[in-house]
């Protein structure tokens, strides 16, 4: 049996879709009381932060592997319990944010991974670090950018817009997790999972505008001004940390994943076109 965290989230739902024709049972913890168990998925209502609840699951069900898609902060607890209950492997979805000099939680993320790499736990592991995730109306990144560009002919470009990005489509990320799960020989390894294209932030904005058939004007805002402006805006729009991170390169090679399990992510052009089509079909554009 497989224990999956974050199954009701965006990546989790895409992973679940890949499992539909498989016969392995899944158990997950969710706070969504509307979720009801099915023939292949057991939904336990509760909170992942409840260590006793997780321990109860590991006692009650014959869980052989964990796939941890929820918050990286739960990784230490899950690794400890996996070792205690003789789980055969833990696949943990972390983030390339661990490399960012502006990530508020970078030190914590680094410590979590260092503890795993130093073999403090005796459980086989696989760590995957996706870049910015996009691909549908559930993402928290490109979805907002697309809708903004659909509504506005002026786009505030914080900084030069020349920093590089390599967003990964959520379906490609889910496929990678599924492929790793299927290959039991992959263990004690880590992979950066980026998308198929490296683009500057400015190029991404311009590409989306073209796909929307929108003519936009880029209004360049110096970084010092941008940092002041965001303090006046509601936090739900953009945070100061996000403005800072727009200035650093966030492109990471995925060659290792390609060599080990054949990872082949789609190009950004293809992925963003699919997302725009999906948003239009759902009446969100």
PDB file of C-alpha atoms in Angstrom:
ATOM      1  CA  UNK A   1       0.000   0.000   0.000  1.00  0.00           C
ATOM      2  CA  UNK A   2       1.120   3.542  -0.793  1.00  0.00           C
ATOM      3  CA  UNK A   3       0.773   6.515   1.569  1.00  0.00           C
ATOM      4  CA  UNK A   4       0.571   9.809  -0.330  1.00  0.00           C
ATOM      5  CA  UNK A   5       0.506  13.257   1.252  1.00  0.00           C
ATOM      6  CA  UNK A   6      -0.876  16.236  -0.657  1.00  0.00           C
ATOM      7  CA  UNK A   7      -3.034  13.957  -2.792  1.00  0.00           C
ATOM      8  CA  UNK A   8      -5.883  16.484  -2.977  1.00  0.00           C
ATOM      9  CA  UNK A   9      -3.561  19.268  -4.179  1.00  0.00           C
ATOM     10  CA  UNK A  10      -2.682  20.115  -7.767  1.00  0.00           C
ATOM     11  CA  UNK A  11       0.314  17.813  -8.179  1.00  0.00           C
ATOM     12  CA  UNK A  12      -1.371  15.125  -6.101  1.00  0.00           C
ATOM     13  CA  UNK A  13      -4.466  15.119  -8.305  1.00  0.00           C
ATOM     14  CA  UNK A  14      -2.359  14.806 -11.442  1.00  0.00           C
ATOM     15  CA  UNK A  15      -0.453  11.911  -9.860  1.00  0.00           C
ATOM     16  CA  UNK A  16      -3.731  10.251  -8.872  1.00  0.00           C
ATOM     17  CA  UNK A  17      -4.974  10.502 -12.462  1.00  0.00           C
ATOM     18  CA  UNK A  18      -1.944   8.478 -13.567  1.00  0.00           C
ATOM     19  CA  UNK A  19      -2.767   5.817 -10.985  1.00  0.00           C
ATOM     20  CA  UNK A  20      -6.340   5.235 -12.160  1.00  0.00           C
ATOM     21  CA  UNK A  21      -5.507   2.120 -14.164  1.00  0.00           C
ATOM     22  CA  UNK A  22      -3.113   0.751 -11.553  1.00  0.00           C
ATOM     23  CA  UNK A  23      -4.240  -1.678  -8.912  1.00  0.00           C
ATOM     24  CA  UNK A  24      -2.127  -0.500  -5.976  1.00  0.00           C
ATOM     25  CA  UNK A  25      -4.176   0.927  -3.078  1.00  0.00           C
ATOM     26  CA  UNK A  26      -3.500   4.429  -1.738  1.00  0.00           C
ATOM     27  CA  UNK A  27      -4.160   5.964   1.655  1.00  0.00           C
ATOM     28  CA  UNK A  28      -3.985   9.705   2.298  1.00  0.00           C
ATOM     29  CA  UNK A  29      -4.781  12.284   4.960  1.00  0.00           C
ATOM     30  CA  UNK A  30      -6.968  15.240   4.023  1.00  0.00           C
ATOM     31  CA  UNK A  31      -8.689  18.106   5.796  1.00  0.00           C
ATOM     32  CA  UNK A  32     -11.369  18.085   3.091  1.00  0.00           C
ATOM     33  CA  UNK A  33     -14.329  16.391   4.774  1.00  0.00           C
ATOM     34  CA  UNK A  34     -16.131  16.038   1.450  1.00  0.00           C
ATOM     35  CA  UNK A  35     -13.616  13.462   0.237  1.00  0.00           C
ATOM     36  CA  UNK A  36     -14.960   9.930   0.493  1.00  0.00           C
ATOM     37  CA  UNK A  37     -12.981   6.723   0.111  1.00  0.00           C
ATOM     38  CA  UNK A  38     -13.160   4.763  -3.141  1.00  0.00           C
ATOM     39  CA  UNK A  39     -12.140   1.282  -4.206  1.00  0.00           C
ATOM     40  CA  UNK A  40      -8.501   2.317  -4.532  1.00  0.00           C
ATOM     41  CA  UNK A  41      -8.119   5.428  -2.358  1.00  0.00           C
ATOM     42  CA  UNK A  42      -8.716   5.619   1.387  1.00  0.00           C
ATOM     43  CA  UNK A  43      -9.243   9.194   2.599  1.00  0.00           C
ATOM     44  CA  UNK A  44      -8.526   9.731   6.288  1.00  0.00           C
ATOM     45  CA  UNK A  45      -9.921  13.022   7.555  1.00  0.00           C
ATOM     46  CA  UNK A  46      -7.397  14.851   9.683  1.00  0.00           C
ATOM     47  CA  UNK A  47      -4.252  16.960   9.621  1.00  0.00           C
ATOM     48  CA  UNK A  48      -0.829  15.852   8.433  1.00  0.00           C
ATOM     49  CA  UNK A  49       0.758  17.706  11.347  1.00  0.00           C
ATOM     50  CA  UNK A  50      -0.822  15.130  13.674  1.00  0.00           C
ATOM     51  CA  UNK A  51       2.093  12.728  14.144  1.00  0.00           C
ATOM     52  CA  UNK A  52      -0.018  10.288  16.152  1.00  0.00           C
ATOM     53  CA  UNK A  53      -2.535  10.066  13.311  1.00  0.00           C
ATOM     54  CA  UNK A  54       0.204   9.274  10.791  1.00  0.00           C
ATOM     55  CA  UNK A  55       1.607   6.646  13.168  1.00  0.00           C
ATOM     56  CA  UNK A  56      -1.852   5.088  13.462  1.00  0.00           C
ATOM     57  CA  UNK A  57      -2.053   4.784   9.674  1.00  0.00           C
ATOM     58  CA  UNK A  58       1.324   3.096   9.541  1.00  0.00           C
ATOM     59  CA  UNK A  59       0.152   0.671  12.204  1.00  0.00           C
ATOM     60  CA  UNK A  60      -3.229  -0.044  10.629  1.00  0.00           C
ATOM     61  CA  UNK A  61      -2.303  -0.307   6.951  1.00  0.00           C
ATOM     62  CA  UNK A  62       0.495  -2.309   5.255  1.00  0.00           C
ATOM     63  CA  UNK A  63       2.238   0.790   3.882  1.00  0.00           C
ATOM     64  CA  UNK A  64       5.404  -0.055   1.971  1.00  0.00           C
ATOM     65  CA  UNK A  65       6.185   3.340   0.419  1.00  0.00           C
ATOM     66  CA  UNK A  66       5.463   7.019   0.994  1.00  0.00           C
ATOM     67  CA  UNK A  67       5.141   9.783  -1.567  1.00  0.00           C
ATOM     68  CA  UNK A  68       5.314  13.118   0.205  1.00  0.00           C
ATOM     69  CA  UNK A  69       3.910  15.912  -1.984  1.00  0.00           C
ATOM     70  CA  UNK A  70       2.738  18.206   0.821  1.00  0.00           C
ATOM     71  CA  UNK A  71       4.891  20.787   2.606  1.00  0.00           C
ATOM     72  CA  UNK A  72       8.620  20.054   2.897  1.00  0.00           C
ATOM     73  CA  UNK A  73       8.432  20.904   6.616  1.00  0.00           C
ATOM     74  CA  UNK A  74       6.738  17.548   7.247  1.00  0.00           C
ATOM     75  CA  UNK A  75       9.603  15.566   5.712  1.00  0.00           C
ATOM     76  CA  UNK A  76      11.583  15.040   8.963  1.00  0.00           C
ATOM     77  CA  UNK A  77       8.540  13.665  10.788  1.00  0.00           C
ATOM     78  CA  UNK A  78       7.671  11.349   7.907  1.00  0.00           C
ATOM     79  CA  UNK A  79      11.249  10.106   7.590  1.00  0.00           C
ATOM     80  CA  UNK A  80      11.332   9.330  11.310  1.00  0.00           C
ATOM     81  CA  UNK A  81       8.058   7.414  11.141  1.00  0.00           C
ATOM     82  CA  UNK A  82       9.085   5.656   7.932  1.00  0.00           C
ATOM     83  CA  UNK A  83      12.172   4.351   9.684  1.00  0.00           C
ATOM     84  CA  UNK A  84      10.215   3.365  12.779  1.00  0.00           C
ATOM     85  CA  UNK A  85       7.642   1.400  10.761  1.00  0.00           C
ATOM     86  CA  UNK A  86      10.075  -0.101   8.220  1.00  0.00           C
ATOM     87  CA  UNK A  87       8.735   1.708   5.159  1.00  0.00           C
ATOM     88  CA  UNK A  88      10.797   0.626   2.150  1.00  0.00           C
ATOM     89  CA  UNK A  89      11.179   4.028   0.447  1.00  0.00           C
ATOM     90  CA  UNK A  90      10.167   7.663   0.768  1.00  0.00           C
ATOM     91  CA  UNK A  91       9.774   9.869  -2.313  1.00  0.00           C
ATOM     92  CA  UNK A  92       9.708  13.508  -1.197  1.00  0.00           C
ATOM     93  CA  UNK A  93       8.754  16.463  -3.378  1.00  0.00           C
ATOM     94  CA  UNK A  94      10.761  19.468  -2.218  1.00  0.00           C
ATOM     95  CA  UNK A  95      11.600  22.637  -4.173  1.00  0.00           C
ATOM     96  CA  UNK A  96      14.410  24.362  -6.049  1.00  0.00           C
ATOM     97  CA  UNK A  97      13.637  27.239  -3.685  1.00  0.00           C
ATOM     98  CA  UNK A  98      16.312  25.637  -1.514  1.00  0.00           C
ATOM     99  CA  UNK A  99      18.852  27.251  -3.862  1.00  0.00           C
ATOM    100  CA  UNK A 100      17.396  30.761  -3.607  1.00  0.00           C
ATOM    101  CA  UNK A 101      19.279  33.400  -1.654  1.00  0.00           C
ATOM    102  CA  UNK A 102      15.943  35.140  -1.061  1.00  0.00           C
ATOM    103  CA  UNK A 103      13.887  32.163   0.144  1.00  0.00           C
ATOM    104  CA  UNK A 104      12.854  32.916   3.727  1.00  0.00           C
ATOM    105  CA  UNK A 105      12.926  29.249   4.704  1.00  0.00           C
ATOM    106  CA  UNK A 106      16.112  28.355   2.814  1.00  0.00           C
ATOM    107  CA  UNK A 107      18.121  27.506   5.941  1.00  0.00           C
ATOM    108  CA  UNK A 108      15.380  25.194   7.167  1.00  0.00           C
ATOM    109  CA  UNK A 109      15.095  23.493   3.773  1.00  0.00           C
ATOM    110  CA  UNK A 110      18.862  23.017   3.601  1.00  0.00           C
ATOM    111  CA  UNK A 111      18.933  21.506   7.078  1.00  0.00           C
ATOM    112  CA  UNK A 112      16.130  19.074   6.208  1.00  0.00           C
ATOM    113  CA  UNK A 113      17.952  17.835   3.124  1.00  0.00           C
ATOM    114  CA  UNK A 114      21.355  17.751   4.831  1.00  0.00           C
ATOM    115  CA  UNK A 115      19.917  15.488   7.520  1.00  0.00           C
ATOM    116  CA  UNK A 116      18.629  13.103   4.855  1.00  0.00           C
ATOM    117  CA  UNK A 117      21.851  13.115   2.829  1.00  0.00           C
ATOM    118  CA  UNK A 118      23.956  12.483   5.931  1.00  0.00           C
ATOM    119  CA  UNK A 119      22.027   9.216   6.372  1.00  0.00           C
ATOM    120  CA  UNK A 120      20.614  10.218   9.726  1.00  0.00           C
ATOM    121  CA  UNK A 121      17.634   8.114   8.629  1.00  0.00           C
ATOM    122  CA  UNK A 122      18.107   4.555   7.417  1.00  0.00           C
ATOM    123  CA  UNK A 123      15.235   4.681   4.952  1.00  0.00           C
ATOM    124  CA  UNK A 124      15.870   4.709   1.195  1.00  0.00           C
ATOM    125  CA  UNK A 125      14.793   8.071  -0.220  1.00  0.00           C
ATOM    126  CA  UNK A 126      14.306   9.982  -3.441  1.00  0.00           C
ATOM    127  CA  UNK A 127      14.098  13.779  -3.382  1.00  0.00           C
ATOM    128  CA  UNK A 128      12.714  15.703  -6.338  1.00  0.00           C
ATOM    129  CA  UNK A 129      12.864  19.478  -6.570  1.00  0.00           C
ATOM    130  CA  UNK A 130      10.483  21.012  -9.093  1.00  0.00           C
ATOM    131  CA  UNK A 131      10.948  24.551 -10.311  1.00  0.00           C
ATOM    132  CA  UNK A 132       7.940  26.873 -10.582  1.00  0.00           C
ATOM    133  CA  UNK A 133       4.910  24.674 -11.279  1.00  0.00           C
ATOM    134  CA  UNK A 134       2.318  25.706 -13.864  1.00  0.00           C
ATOM    135  CA  UNK A 135      -0.188  24.072 -16.176  1.00  0.00           C
ATOM    136  CA  UNK A 136      -3.808  24.652 -15.098  1.00  0.00           C
ATOM    137  CA  UNK A 137      -6.186  26.828 -13.113  1.00  0.00           C
ATOM    138  CA  UNK A 138      -4.915  25.304  -9.868  1.00  0.00           C
ATOM    139  CA  UNK A 139      -1.381  26.654 -10.159  1.00  0.00           C
ATOM    140  CA  UNK A 140      -0.435  29.728  -8.173  1.00  0.00           C
ATOM    141  CA  UNK A 141       1.923  31.242 -10.710  1.00  0.00           C
ATOM    142  CA  UNK A 142       1.251  31.372 -14.455  1.00  0.00           C
ATOM    143  CA  UNK A 143      -2.508  31.222 -13.929  1.00  0.00           C
ATOM    144  CA  UNK A 144      -2.406  34.649 -12.248  1.00  0.00           C
ATOM    145  CA  UNK A 145       0.014  36.054 -14.810  1.00  0.00           C
ATOM    146  CA  UNK A 146      -2.144  34.906 -17.727  1.00  0.00           C
ATOM    147  CA  UNK A 147      -5.290  36.433 -16.268  1.00  0.00           C
ATOM    148  CA  UNK A 148      -3.496  39.704 -15.509  1.00  0.00           C
ATOM    149  CA  UNK A 149      -2.215  39.974 -19.083  1.00  0.00           C
ATOM    150  CA  UNK A 150      -5.702  39.221 -20.389  1.00  0.00           C
ATOM    151  CA  UNK A 151      -7.069  42.213 -18.477  1.00  0.00           C
ATOM    152  CA  UNK A 152      -4.266  44.774 -18.675  1.00  0.00           C
ATOM    153  CA  UNK A 153      -2.395  46.320 -21.591  1.00  0.00           C
ATOM    154  CA  UNK A 154       0.337  47.630 -19.291  1.00  0.00           C
ATOM    155  CA  UNK A 155       2.595  45.209 -17.449  1.00  0.00           C
ATOM    156  CA  UNK A 156       4.866  46.380 -14.608  1.00  0.00           C
ATOM    157  CA  UNK A 157       8.233  44.679 -15.108  1.00  0.00           C
ATOM    158  CA  UNK A 158      10.036  44.687 -11.776  1.00  0.00           C
ATOM    159  CA  UNK A 159      13.738  44.973 -12.591  1.00  0.00           C
ATOM    160  CA  UNK A 160      15.198  44.182 -16.012  1.00  0.00           C
ATOM    161  CA  UNK A 161      13.153  41.063 -16.706  1.00  0.00           C
ATOM    162  CA  UNK A 162      16.310  39.312 -17.920  1.00  0.00           C
ATOM    163  CA  UNK A 163      16.532  36.715 -15.150  1.00  0.00           C
ATOM    164  CA  UNK A 164      15.997  33.180 -16.409  1.00  0.00           C
ATOM    165  CA  UNK A 165      13.230  30.767 -15.438  1.00  0.00           C
ATOM    166  CA  UNK A 166      12.454  27.156 -16.310  1.00  0.00           C
ATOM    167  CA  UNK A 167       8.868  26.420 -15.186  1.00  0.00           C
ATOM    168  CA  UNK A 168       7.735  22.796 -15.064  1.00  0.00           C
ATOM    169  CA  UNK A 169       4.292  21.653 -16.184  1.00  0.00           C
ATOM    170  CA  UNK A 170       2.361  19.955 -13.390  1.00  0.00           C
ATOM    171  CA  UNK A 171       1.615  16.945 -15.599  1.00  0.00           C
ATOM    172  CA  UNK A 172       5.329  16.432 -16.277  1.00  0.00           C
ATOM    173  CA  UNK A 173       6.070  16.645 -12.556  1.00  0.00           C
ATOM    174  CA  UNK A 174       3.353  14.111 -11.752  1.00  0.00           C
ATOM    175  CA  UNK A 175       4.645  11.789 -14.478  1.00  0.00           C
ATOM    176  CA  UNK A 176       8.151  11.997 -13.018  1.00  0.00           C
ATOM    177  CA  UNK A 177       6.873  11.068  -9.555  1.00  0.00           C
ATOM    178  CA  UNK A 178       4.903   8.166 -11.037  1.00  0.00           C
ATOM    179  CA  UNK A 179       7.897   6.918 -13.045  1.00  0.00           C
ATOM    180  CA  UNK A 180      10.155   7.032  -9.990  1.00  0.00           C
ATOM    181  CA  UNK A 181       7.575   5.136  -7.959  1.00  0.00           C
ATOM    182  CA  UNK A 182       7.425   2.430 -10.623  1.00  0.00           C
ATOM    183  CA  UNK A 183      11.214   2.021 -10.672  1.00  0.00           C
ATOM    184  CA  UNK A 184      12.099   0.518  -7.310  1.00  0.00           C
ATOM    185  CA  UNK A 185      15.834   0.589  -8.064  1.00  0.00           C
ATOM    186  CA  UNK A 186      15.854   4.403  -7.839  1.00  0.00           C
ATOM    187  CA  UNK A 187      16.844   5.137  -4.266  1.00  0.00           C
ATOM    188  CA  UNK A 188      19.079   7.463  -2.290  1.00  0.00           C
ATOM    189  CA  UNK A 189      19.098   9.966  -5.142  1.00  0.00           C
ATOM    190  CA  UNK A 190      17.905  13.523  -5.725  1.00  0.00           C
ATOM    191  CA  UNK A 191      16.728  15.223  -8.897  1.00  0.00           C
ATOM    192  CA  UNK A 192      16.006  18.780 -10.002  1.00  0.00           C
ATOM    193  CA  UNK A 193      12.877  18.719 -12.166  1.00  0.00           C
ATOM    194  CA  UNK A 194      12.699  21.739 -14.442  1.00  0.00           C
ATOM    195  CA  UNK A 195      10.687  22.357 -17.576  1.00  0.00           C
ATOM    196  CA  UNK A 196      11.720  21.882 -21.176  1.00  0.00           C
ATOM    197  CA  UNK A 197      12.568  25.543 -21.879  1.00  0.00           C
ATOM    198  CA  UNK A 198      14.772  28.197 -20.323  1.00  0.00           C
ATOM    199  CA  UNK A 199      13.196  31.637 -20.736  1.00  0.00           C
ATOM    200  CA  UNK A 200      13.783  35.100 -19.386  1.00  0.00           C
ATOM    201  CA  UNK A 201      10.928  36.516 -17.351  1.00  0.00           C
ATOM    202  CA  UNK A 202      10.411  39.169 -20.026  1.00  0.00           C
ATOM    203  CA  UNK A 203      10.252  36.518 -22.754  1.00  0.00           C
ATOM    204  CA  UNK A 204       7.634  34.590 -20.758  1.00  0.00           C
ATOM    205  CA  UNK A 205       5.446  37.675 -20.417  1.00  0.00           C
ATOM    206  CA  UNK A 206       5.781  38.466 -24.119  1.00  0.00           C
ATOM    207  CA  UNK A 207       5.052  34.867 -25.132  1.00  0.00           C
ATOM    208  CA  UNK A 208       1.876  34.740 -23.048  1.00  0.00           C
ATOM    209  CA  UNK A 209       0.749  38.076 -24.478  1.00  0.00           C
ATOM    210  CA  UNK A 210       1.208  36.729 -28.023  1.00  0.00           C
ATOM    211  CA  UNK A 211      -0.742  33.560 -27.215  1.00  0.00           C
ATOM    212  CA  UNK A 212      -3.548  35.794 -25.898  1.00  0.00           C
ATOM    213  CA  UNK A 213      -3.329  38.015 -28.996  1.00  0.00           C
ATOM    214  CA  UNK A 214      -2.720  40.950 -26.693  1.00  0.00           C
ATOM    215  CA  UNK A 215      -0.525  43.947 -27.407  1.00  0.00           C
ATOM    216  CA  UNK A 216       1.087  45.039 -24.144  1.00  0.00           C
ATOM    217  CA  UNK A 217       3.412  47.772 -22.967  1.00  0.00           C
ATOM    218  CA  UNK A 218       6.166  46.803 -20.554  1.00  0.00           C
ATOM    219  CA  UNK A 219       6.617  49.391 -17.828  1.00  0.00           C
ATOM    220  CA  UNK A 220      10.013  48.834 -16.234  1.00  0.00           C
ATOM    221  CA  UNK A 221      10.091  49.502 -12.504  1.00  0.00           C
ATOM    222  CA  UNK A 222      13.491  49.786 -10.766  1.00  0.00           C
ATOM    223  CA  UNK A 223      13.950  47.170  -8.065  1.00  0.00           C
ATOM    224  CA  UNK A 224      14.215  49.720  -5.250  1.00  0.00           C
ATOM    225  CA  UNK A 225      10.890  51.249  -6.293  1.00  0.00           C
ATOM    226  CA  UNK A 226       9.286  47.850  -6.723  1.00  0.00           C
ATOM    227  CA  UNK A 227      10.205  46.805  -3.189  1.00  0.00           C
ATOM    228  CA  UNK A 228       8.512  49.924  -1.835  1.00  0.00           C
ATOM    229  CA  UNK A 229       5.451  49.557  -4.054  1.00  0.00           C
ATOM    230  CA  UNK A 230       4.701  45.981  -2.938  1.00  0.00           C
ATOM    231  CA  UNK A 231       4.540  47.100   0.690  1.00  0.00           C
ATOM    232  CA  UNK A 232       1.467  49.147  -0.274  1.00  0.00           C
ATOM    233  CA  UNK A 233      -0.239  46.240  -2.056  1.00  0.00           C
ATOM    234  CA  UNK A 234      -2.348  43.473  -0.514  1.00  0.00           C
ATOM    235  CA  UNK A 235      -0.143  40.439   0.192  1.00  0.00           C
ATOM    236  CA  UNK A 236      -2.305  38.266  -2.023  1.00  0.00           C
ATOM    237  CA  UNK A 237      -1.036  40.138  -5.098  1.00  0.00           C
ATOM    238  CA  UNK A 238       2.739  39.854  -4.692  1.00  0.00           C
ATOM    239  CA  UNK A 239       5.184  39.722  -1.810  1.00  0.00           C
ATOM    240  CA  UNK A 240       8.522  41.487  -1.457  1.00  0.00           C
ATOM    241  CA  UNK A 241      10.323  38.133  -1.446  1.00  0.00           C
ATOM    242  CA  UNK A 242       8.710  37.287  -4.789  1.00  0.00           C
ATOM    243  CA  UNK A 243       9.918  40.569  -6.272  1.00  0.00           C
ATOM    244  CA  UNK A 244      13.449  39.785  -5.122  1.00  0.00           C
ATOM    245  CA  UNK A 245      13.291  36.260  -6.505  1.00  0.00           C
ATOM    246  CA  UNK A 246      12.298  37.657  -9.891  1.00  0.00           C
ATOM    247  CA  UNK A 247      15.814  39.096 -10.075  1.00  0.00           C
ATOM    248  CA  UNK A 248      17.667  35.781  -9.719  1.00  0.00           C
ATOM    249  CA  UNK A 249      18.103  33.038 -12.281  1.00  0.00           C
ATOM    250  CA  UNK A 250      15.912  30.024 -11.565  1.00  0.00           C
ATOM    251  CA  UNK A 251      16.893  27.679 -14.393  1.00  0.00           C
ATOM    252  CA  UNK A 252      18.259  24.297 -13.346  1.00  0.00           C
ATOM    253  CA  UNK A 253      19.321  21.408 -15.611  1.00  0.00           C
ATOM    254  CA  UNK A 254      17.377  18.152 -15.414  1.00  0.00           C
ATOM    255  CA  UNK A 255      19.941  15.995 -17.234  1.00  0.00           C
ATOM    256  CA  UNK A 256      20.283  13.602 -14.297  1.00  0.00           C
ATOM    257  CA  UNK A 257      16.548  12.856 -14.300  1.00  0.00           C
ATOM    258  CA  UNK A 258      16.635  12.287 -18.060  1.00  0.00           C
ATOM    259  CA  UNK A 259      19.532   9.857 -17.749  1.00  0.00           C
ATOM    260  CA  UNK A 260      18.115   7.901 -14.807  1.00  0.00           C
ATOM    261  CA  UNK A 261      14.413   7.571 -15.644  1.00  0.00           C
ATOM    262  CA  UNK A 262      13.894   9.176 -19.045  1.00  0.00           C
ATOM    263  CA  UNK A 263      12.447  12.502 -17.909  1.00  0.00           C
ATOM    264  CA  UNK A 264      11.345  14.542 -20.947  1.00  0.00           C
ATOM    265  CA  UNK A 265       9.355  17.658 -19.966  1.00  0.00           C
ATOM    266  CA  UNK A 266       7.400  19.588 -22.568  1.00  0.00           C
ATOM    267  CA  UNK A 267       8.520  22.964 -23.853  1.00  0.00           C
ATOM    268  CA  UNK A 268       7.170  26.073 -22.173  1.00  0.00           C
ATOM    269  CA  UNK A 269       5.572  27.136 -25.457  1.00  0.00           C
ATOM    270  CA  UNK A 270       3.572  23.913 -25.580  1.00  0.00           C
ATOM    271  CA  UNK A 271       2.694  23.954 -21.896  1.00  0.00           C
ATOM    272  CA  UNK A 272       1.540  27.566 -21.692  1.00  0.00           C
ATOM    273  CA  UNK A 273      -0.545  27.137 -24.848  1.00  0.00           C
ATOM    274  CA  UNK A 274      -2.262  24.157 -23.222  1.00  0.00           C
ATOM    275  CA  UNK A 275      -2.897  26.124 -20.046  1.00  0.00           C
ATOM    276  CA  UNK A 276      -4.410  29.079 -21.909  1.00  0.00           C
ATOM    277  CA  UNK A 277      -6.658  26.701 -23.869  1.00  0.00           C
ATOM    278  CA  UNK A 278      -7.757  25.073 -20.612  1.00  0.00           C
ATOM    279  CA  UNK A 279      -8.503  28.411 -18.936  1.00  0.00           C
ATOM    280  CA  UNK A 280     -10.583  29.499 -21.926  1.00  0.00           C
ATOM    281  CA  UNK A 281     -12.489  26.221 -21.911  1.00  0.00           C
ATOM    282  CA  UNK A 282     -13.322  26.723 -18.237  1.00  0.00           C
ATOM    283  CA  UNK A 283     -14.479  30.276 -18.867  1.00  0.00           C
ATOM    284  CA  UNK A 284     -11.665  31.801 -16.829  1.00  0.00           C
ATOM    285  CA  UNK A 285     -10.413  33.996 -19.681  1.00  0.00           C
TER     286      UNK A 285
END
